[in-house]
Coordinates of C-alpha atoms and ligand atoms in Angstrom, one line a residue:
M1 CA -18.6 -8.2 36.7
R2 CA -17.1 -6.8 33.5
N3 CA -19.3 -6.3 30.5
K4 CA -18.4 -8.5 27.5
V5 CA -18.1 -6.8 24.1
M6 CA -17.1 -8.6 21.0
V7 CA -15.4 -7.0 18.0
V8 CA -16.0 -8.8 14.7
F9 CA -14.3 -8.1 11.4
G10 CA -13.0 -10.0 8.4
T11 CA -11.2 -7.9 5.8
R12 CA -8.1 -5.7 5.6
P13 CA -9.8 -2.3 5.8
E14 CA -12.0 -3.4 8.7
A15 CA -9.0 -4.7 10.6
I16 CA -7.0 -1.4 10.1
K17 CA -10.0 0.6 11.3
M18 CA -10.9 -1.6 14.2
A19 CA -7.4 -2.1 15.5
P20 CA -7.4 1.3 17.4
V21 CA -10.9 0.5 18.7
I22 CA -9.8 -2.8 20.1
K23 CA -6.9 -1.1 21.8
A24 CA -9.1 1.6 23.3
L25 CA -11.7 -1.0 24.5
Q26 CA -8.9 -3.1 26.1
E27 CA -7.9 0.0 28.1
M28 CA -11.3 0.1 29.8
E29 CA -11.2 -2.0 32.9
Q30 CA -15.0 -2.3 33.0
L31 CA -15.0 -4.2 29.7
E32 CA -14.1 -7.7 28.8
V33 CA -13.1 -7.7 25.1
R34 CA -13.3 -10.6 22.7
V35 CA -12.1 -10.5 19.1
A36 CA -13.6 -12.7 16.4
V37 CA -12.4 -12.6 12.8
T38 CA -14.3 -14.2 10.0
A39 CA -11.2 -14.2 7.8
Q40 CA -13.2 -13.2 4.8
H41 CA -9.7 -12.1 3.8
R42 CA -6.8 -14.3 4.8
E43 CA -3.3 -13.0 4.0
M44 CA -4.5 -9.4 3.8
L45 CA -6.1 -9.7 7.2
D46 CA -3.2 -11.4 8.8
Q47 CA -0.9 -8.6 7.7
V48 CA -2.9 -6.2 9.8
L49 CA -3.3 -8.5 12.8
D50 CA 0.5 -9.0 12.9
L51 CA 1.2 -5.2 12.6
F52 CA -1.2 -4.3 15.4
G53 CA -0.5 -7.3 17.6
I54 CA -4.1 -8.5 17.6
V55 CA -4.6 -12.2 18.5
P56 CA -8.2 -13.1 17.7
D57 CA -10.1 -15.3 20.2
Y58 CA -12.1 -16.8 17.3
D59 CA -11.1 -17.2 13.6
L60 CA -13.7 -18.6 11.3
N61 CA -11.1 -19.0 8.5
L62 CA -13.8 -18.8 5.9
M63 CA -12.1 -17.4 2.9
R64 CA -12.2 -19.5 -0.3
E65 CA -10.6 -18.8 -3.6
N66 CA -13.0 -16.8 -5.8
Q67 CA -15.7 -16.8 -3.1
D68 CA -19.1 -15.3 -3.9
L69 CA -21.5 -13.2 -1.8
F70 CA -23.8 -16.2 -1.0
G71 CA -20.9 -18.3 0.3
I72 CA -19.5 -15.5 2.5
T73 CA -22.9 -14.4 3.8
S74 CA -24.0 -17.9 4.8
R75 CA -20.6 -18.9 6.3
V76 CA -20.4 -15.8 8.4
L77 CA -24.1 -16.2 9.6
E78 CA -23.6 -19.8 10.7
G79 CA -20.1 -19.3 12.0
M80 CA -21.0 -16.2 14.1
R81 CA -24.1 -17.9 15.5
D82 CA -21.8 -20.5 17.1
V83 CA -19.4 -17.9 18.4
Y84 CA -22.1 -15.7 19.9
E85 CA -23.9 -18.6 21.4
R86 CA -20.8 -19.7 23.2
E87 CA -19.6 -16.2 24.3
R88 CA -22.9 -14.4 24.8
P89 CA -21.5 -10.9 24.5
R90 CA -23.7 -8.0 25.5
L91 CA -22.6 -6.0 22.5
V92 CA -21.2 -6.8 19.1
L93 CA -19.2 -4.2 17.3
V94 CA -18.9 -4.3 13.5
H95 CA -17.3 -2.0 11.0
G96 CA -18.3 -0.4 7.8
D97 CA -19.8 -2.2 4.8
T98 CA -18.4 -5.5 4.0
T99 CA -20.4 -8.7 3.8
T100 CA -18.8 -9.8 7.1
T101 CA -20.2 -6.6 8.6
F102 CA -23.7 -7.2 7.5
A103 CA -23.9 -10.9 8.2
A104 CA -22.2 -10.6 11.6
A105 CA -24.7 -7.9 12.6
L106 CA -27.6 -10.0 11.3
A107 CA -26.4 -13.0 13.3
A108 CA -26.2 -10.9 16.4
F109 CA -29.8 -9.6 15.8
Y110 CA -31.1 -13.2 15.5
L111 CA -29.7 -13.8 19.0
R112 CA -31.0 -10.5 20.3
I113 CA -27.5 -9.2 21.0
A114 CA -27.1 -5.4 20.7
V115 CA -25.0 -4.1 17.7
G116 CA -22.7 -1.1 17.5
H117 CA -21.8 0.1 14.0
V118 CA -18.5 1.8 13.6
E119 CA -18.2 4.0 10.5
A120 CA -22.0 4.3 10.3
G121 CA -24.0 6.5 8.0
L122 CA -21.9 6.5 4.8
R123 CA -24.2 6.6 1.8
T124 CA -24.3 7.1 -2.0
R125 CA -28.0 6.3 -2.1
R126 CA -27.3 4.2 -5.2
K127 CA -28.3 0.6 -4.5
Y128 CA -25.6 -0.9 -6.7
S129 CA -22.8 1.6 -6.3
P130 CA -20.7 0.5 -4.6
F131 CA -21.9 -3.0 -4.8
P132 CA -22.6 -4.6 -2.4
E133 CA -21.3 -2.1 0.1
E134 CA -24.1 0.4 -0.1
M135 CA -26.7 -2.2 0.8
N136 CA -24.4 -3.8 3.4
R137 CA -24.0 -0.6 5.4
T138 CA -27.6 0.5 5.0
L139 CA -28.9 -2.9 6.3
T140 CA -26.3 -2.9 9.1
G141 CA -27.6 0.6 10.0
R142 CA -31.1 -0.9 10.4
L143 CA -29.8 -3.6 12.7
A144 CA -27.6 -1.3 14.8
D145 CA -28.4 0.1 18.3
L146 CA -25.4 2.3 18.5
H147 CA -24.2 4.3 15.4
F148 CA -20.6 5.7 15.4
A149 CA -20.7 8.2 12.6
P150 CA -17.3 9.5 11.4
T151 CA -18.7 12.9 10.3
E152 CA -21.6 15.2 10.5
T153 CA -22.6 14.3 7.0
A154 CA -22.9 10.7 8.0
R155 CA -24.9 11.6 11.1
A156 CA -27.3 13.6 8.8
N157 CA -27.7 10.5 6.6
L158 CA -28.7 8.4 9.5
L159 CA -31.2 11.0 10.8
A160 CA -32.8 11.2 7.4
E161 CA -33.4 7.4 7.6
G162 CA -35.1 7.8 11.0
V163 CA -32.4 6.8 13.4
A164 CA -33.0 8.4 16.8
P165 CA -30.5 11.2 17.5
F166 CA -29.5 9.8 20.9
R167 CA -28.3 6.6 19.2
I168 CA -25.7 8.5 17.0
W169 CA -22.3 9.7 18.1
V170 CA -20.0 11.7 15.7
T171 CA -16.6 10.3 16.5
G172 CA -14.3 10.9 13.5
N173 CA -13.0 8.0 11.5
T174 CA -10.8 5.5 13.3
V175 CA -8.7 5.2 10.2
I176 CA -7.1 8.5 11.2
D177 CA -6.3 7.0 14.6
A178 CA -4.6 4.1 12.8
L179 CA -2.7 6.4 10.5
Y180 CA -1.4 8.5 13.3
Q181 CA -0.3 5.4 15.2
T182 CA 1.5 4.1 12.1
V183 CA 3.2 7.0 10.2
K184 CA 6.6 8.0 11.7
P185 CA 8.9 10.7 10.5
D186 CA 12.0 8.5 10.7
Y187 CA 10.5 5.5 8.8
R188 CA 12.8 3.8 6.3
F189 CA 11.6 1.7 3.4
T190 CA 13.1 -1.8 3.1
G191 CA 13.1 -4.5 0.4
E192 CA 11.6 -3.7 -3.0
L193 CA 10.4 -0.3 -1.9
A194 CA 13.9 0.8 -0.9
E195 CA 14.8 0.4 -4.5
L196 CA 12.2 2.9 -5.9
D197 CA 13.5 6.2 -7.1
F198 CA 11.6 8.8 -5.1
T199 CA 13.1 11.6 -7.2
R200 CA 10.7 10.5 -9.9
R201 CA 6.9 11.1 -9.6
I202 CA 5.2 8.1 -8.3
I203 CA 1.6 7.4 -9.0
L204 CA 0.2 4.9 -6.4
V205 CA -2.6 2.8 -7.7
T206 CA -5.0 0.4 -6.1
T207 CA -8.2 -1.2 -7.5
H208 CA -10.6 -3.8 -6.3
R209 CA -14.3 -2.7 -6.5
R210 CA -16.7 -5.3 -7.7
E211 CA -18.6 -2.9 -9.9
N212 CA -15.4 -2.1 -11.7
W213 CA -14.5 -5.7 -12.5
G214 CA -13.9 -6.4 -16.2
T215 CA -14.2 -3.6 -18.8
K216 CA -14.0 -0.7 -16.3
M217 CA -10.8 -2.0 -14.8
R218 CA -9.3 -2.6 -18.2
Q219 CA -10.1 1.1 -19.1
I220 CA -8.4 2.2 -15.9
Y221 CA -5.2 0.3 -16.7
E222 CA -5.2 1.4 -20.3
A223 CA -5.4 5.0 -19.0
L224 CA -2.3 4.3 -16.9
C225 CA -0.5 3.1 -20.0
D226 CA -1.5 6.4 -21.7
I227 CA -0.2 8.4 -18.8
L228 CA 3.1 6.5 -18.8
E229 CA 3.6 7.0 -22.5
E230 CA 3.1 10.8 -22.2
F231 CA 5.2 11.4 -19.0
D232 CA 8.6 9.7 -18.8
D233 CA 9.4 11.0 -15.3
V234 CA 6.4 9.1 -13.9
D235 CA 6.4 5.6 -12.3
V236 CA 3.3 3.6 -11.4
V237 CA 3.5 1.5 -8.2
F238 CA 0.6 -0.9 -7.9
P239 CA 0.2 -3.2 -4.9
V240 CA -2.3 -5.6 -6.5
H241 CA -5.3 -6.9 -4.5
K242 CA -5.2 -10.6 -4.0
N243 CA -8.5 -11.1 -5.7
P244 CA -7.9 -13.3 -8.9
V245 CA -10.6 -11.4 -10.8
V246 CA -8.6 -8.2 -10.3
R247 CA -5.2 -9.9 -10.9
D248 CA -6.3 -11.4 -14.3
V249 CA -7.0 -8.0 -15.8
V250 CA -4.0 -6.3 -14.2
E251 CA -1.7 -9.0 -15.7
E252 CA -3.4 -8.8 -19.1
V253 CA -2.9 -5.1 -19.5
L254 CA 0.0 -4.1 -17.3
E255 CA 2.3 -7.1 -16.8
G256 CA 5.8 -6.4 -18.3
R257 CA 5.1 -2.7 -18.9
E258 CA 8.1 -0.5 -18.3
R259 CA 7.9 1.7 -15.2
V260 CA 4.9 -0.2 -13.8
Y261 CA 5.8 -1.9 -10.5
L262 CA 3.2 -4.6 -9.8
I263 CA 3.8 -5.7 -6.3
E264 CA 2.0 -7.8 -3.6
P265 CA -0.3 -6.1 -1.2
L266 CA 1.8 -4.2 1.3
D267 CA 1.7 -4.3 5.0
Y268 CA -0.1 -1.2 6.3
E269 CA 3.1 0.4 7.7
P270 CA 5.0 0.5 4.4
F271 CA 1.8 1.3 2.5
A272 CA 1.0 4.3 4.6
H273 CA 4.5 5.7 4.1
L274 CA 4.4 4.9 0.4
M275 CA 1.2 7.0 0.2
A276 CA 3.0 9.8 1.9
A277 CA 6.0 9.5 -0.5
S278 CA 3.9 9.4 -3.7
H279 CA 3.0 12.3 -6.0
L280 CA -0.5 11.2 -6.7
V281 CA -2.9 8.5 -5.7
M282 CA -5.3 6.8 -8.2
T283 CA -7.7 4.4 -6.6
D284 CA -11.2 3.0 -6.2
S285 CA -10.6 2.2 -2.5
G286 CA -12.8 3.7 0.2
G287 CA -10.1 4.0 2.9
L288 CA -7.6 5.7 0.7
Q289 CA -10.0 8.6 0.2
E290 CA -9.9 9.2 3.9
E291 CA -6.1 8.7 4.4
A292 CA -4.7 10.6 1.5
P293 CA -6.2 14.0 2.4
S294 CA -4.6 13.7 5.8
L295 CA -1.2 13.2 4.1
G296 CA -1.7 16.0 1.6
K297 CA -1.9 13.7 -1.4
P298 CA -4.3 14.4 -4.3
V299 CA -6.6 11.4 -5.1
L300 CA -8.3 10.6 -8.3
V301 CA -11.2 8.3 -7.4
L302 CA -11.8 5.7 -10.1
R303 CA -15.5 5.4 -9.4
D304 CA -18.8 6.9 -10.4
T305 CA -20.0 7.7 -6.9
T306 CA -18.5 8.3 -3.5
E307 CA -19.9 8.0 0.0
R308 CA -17.1 10.3 1.1
P309 CA -18.2 13.8 0.0
E310 CA -16.2 15.5 2.7
A311 CA -12.9 14.9 0.9
V312 CA -14.4 16.0 -2.4
E313 CA -15.6 19.2 -0.8
A314 CA -12.2 19.8 0.8
G315 CA -10.8 19.6 -2.7
T316 CA -8.2 16.9 -2.2
V317 CA -10.2 14.1 -3.8
K318 CA -11.8 14.2 -7.3
L319 CA -14.3 11.7 -8.7
V320 CA -13.1 10.8 -12.2
G321 CA -15.0 7.6 -13.1
T322 CA -13.7 4.8 -15.2
D323 CA -13.5 6.3 -18.7
R324 CA -10.0 5.9 -20.2
R325 CA -9.9 9.3 -21.8
R326 CA -11.3 11.1 -18.7
I327 CA -8.8 9.4 -16.3
Y328 CA -5.9 10.3 -18.6
E329 CA -7.0 14.0 -18.9
E330 CA -7.5 14.4 -15.2
A331 CA -4.1 12.8 -14.4
K332 CA -2.4 14.9 -17.1
R333 CA -3.8 18.1 -15.6
L334 CA -2.3 17.3 -12.2
L335 CA 1.0 16.3 -13.8
T336 CA 1.3 19.5 -15.8
D337 CA -0.6 22.2 -13.9
E338 CA 1.3 23.0 -10.8
E339 CA -1.4 25.3 -9.5
A340 CA -4.1 22.6 -9.9
Y341 CA -1.8 20.1 -8.2
Q342 CA -1.1 22.3 -5.2
K343 CA -4.7 23.2 -4.8
M344 CA -5.5 19.5 -4.4
A345 CA -2.4 18.8 -2.3
R346 CA -3.5 20.8 0.7
A347 CA -3.3 18.7 3.8
V348 CA -6.8 18.8 5.3
N349 CA -8.3 16.2 7.5
P350 CA -12.1 16.1 7.3
Y351 CA -12.2 12.7 9.0
G352 CA -11.2 13.4 12.6
D353 CA -8.4 14.1 15.0
G354 CA -7.1 10.6 15.6
Q355 CA -9.2 10.2 18.8
A356 CA -12.2 8.4 17.4
A357 CA -11.4 5.1 19.0
P358 CA -11.2 6.4 22.6
R359 CA -14.6 8.2 22.0
I360 CA -16.2 4.9 20.8
A361 CA -14.8 3.0 23.8
K362 CA -16.2 5.5 26.2
V363 CA -19.7 5.3 24.7
V364 CA -19.5 1.5 24.7
R365 CA -18.5 1.4 28.4
D366 CA -21.2 3.8 29.4
F367 CA -23.9 2.1 27.3
L368 CA -23.2 -1.3 28.8
H369 CA -23.0 0.2 32.3
N370 CA -26.6 1.6 31.9
Y371 CA -28.0 -1.2 29.7
Ligands
LIG401 C1 -13.9 -7.2 0.1 C2 -15.2 -6.5 0.5 C3 -15.2 -5.0 0.1 C4 -14.0 -4.3 0.7 C5 -12.7 -5.1 0.2 C6 -11.5 -4.5 0.8 C7 -17.4 -7.7 0.4 C8 -18.4 -8.4 -0.5 N1 -16.3 -7.1 -0.2 O1 -13.8 -7.2 -1.3 O2 -16.3 -4.4 0.6 O3 -13.9 -3.0 0.2 O4 -12.8 -6.5 0.7 O5 -10.3 -5.0 0.2 O6 -17.5 -7.8 1.6 N2 -8.2 -13.0 -1.6 C9 -7.1 -13.7 -1.2 N3 -6.4 -13.3 0.0 C10 -6.8 -12.3 0.7 C11 -8.0 -11.5 0.3 C12 -8.7 -11.9 -0.8 O7 -6.7 -14.6 -1.9 O8 -6.2 -12.0 1.8 C13 -8.9 -13.4 -2.8 C14 -9.7 -14.7 -2.6 O9 -9.7 -15.4 -3.8 C15 -11.2 -14.2 -2.4 C16 -11.1 -12.9 -3.3 O10 -9.9 -12.3 -3.1 O11 -12.2 -15.1 -2.8 C17 -12.2 -11.9 -3.0 O12 -12.3 -11.5 -1.7 P1 -13.7 -10.9 -1.1 O13 -13.5 -10.5 0.3 O14 -14.8 -11.7 -1.5 O15 -13.8 -9.6 -2.0 P2 -12.9 -8.3 -2.1 O16 -13.0 -7.8 -3.5 O17 -11.7 -8.5 -1.4
LIG402 N1 -3.7 -0.8 2.2 C1 -2.6 -1.6 2.7 N2 -1.8 -2.2 1.8 C2 -2.0 -2.1 0.4 C3 -3.2 -1.4 0.0 C4 -4.0 -0.8 0.9 O1 -2.4 -1.7 3.9 O2 -1.3 -2.7 -0.3 C5 -4.6 -0.2 3.2 C6 -5.0 1.2 3.0 O3 -4.0 2.1 3.6 C7 -6.3 1.4 3.6 C8 -6.9 0.0 3.4 O4 -5.9 -0.9 3.1 O5 -6.3 1.7 5.0 C9 -7.9 0.0 2.2 O6 -8.2 -1.2 1.9 P1 -9.0 -1.6 0.5 O7 -8.7 -0.6 -0.5 O8 -8.8 -3.0 0.3 O9 -10.6 -1.5 1.0 P2 -11.6 -0.3 1.0 O10 -11.1 0.8 1.9 O11 -11.9 0.1 -0.4 O12 -12.8 -1.0 1.7

């Protein structure tokens, strides 16, 4: 009899990073794989499911306009209870630090189902930064039986919290698997991206962090205006997150500005190639901090903390916060100082070799065989 494992996720980044894991699990003949999506995100999740050809067995379809943490948490908890009770998987795999991650792990715990945590051990050790992700991933770590740490730093964080060494595997980050499976040398942009002038310097921008909502986001966008005013060979391309709280401020500050391209969230394939074709990335995203170093793109991180110190140490990522003046100064330095730019643009890859997913699948197979 094959062992049943269920992969659960709900948002865009989880889907991108779990897609290679699902594929690797499906290649193991000893495993029966089920996929459940909470659809904490809807359109942004479906974009990824389509690209990677994932057809979920369960879809809780729980996203609501302007949802809050209470609503997501309770809908995931109750929704996953029903799914787990029906399927009775032997292991549930969750990813990272969203509210889907935590609530799906908690629901599994309530039914005494083992939990595997992919992208385990990232920490800032600041309760509210990022919010609520630091607590989501810490609590998920407490619930997990198997911890798939992307790096040695993440493993050390888990050990410091008392996780037993034999429960931790350093696998690399599956986002590198996804990136390698997606980026192709002969890729051609289509639609609105084909119209961009890549002889100009493109700054690729994304923002969505809850702790940046409001004034901090406004400061970030105002800094972008300052940069555009100073450098007339620079364009800003900004695929705007679907969250209305983000969209309101983006529209207020950036709508109608010359050389600012506000576009819908891109499918992962064009987005990854756009990252590769950009001059500079400015973001508060977690995933971009892992992908951009692999593509040799400097990243200015629009946050006060990062749980990804490897990229900072490698020198391709710099934490610049959300102060308007500071962001402007840091971007200006990279746009004027070629040496500083080249120093950051070294392609290094602290997050793995693109083989994280097969490693995880092998551990899962062996764990369930012996369990
Ligand atoms: C969520 C995660 C965050 C992760 C981010 C990745 C939590 C609490 N937050 O934040 O950790 O880094 O996803 O992007 O788990 N919306 C749509 N369509 C979509 C997606 C979102 O319309 O496809 C809108 C909805 O109005 C929704 C809102 O965005 O209510 C917020 O979505 P939510 O998942 O609560 O928060 P994010 O900021 O996306
Ligand atoms: N991404 C995408 N389309 C976009 C913007 C981002 O496919 O328009 C991808 C990006 O390459 C990365 C992931 O989405 O893999 C990051 O998602 P997000 O910033 O929403 O979440 P975080 O990583 O901060 O949790």
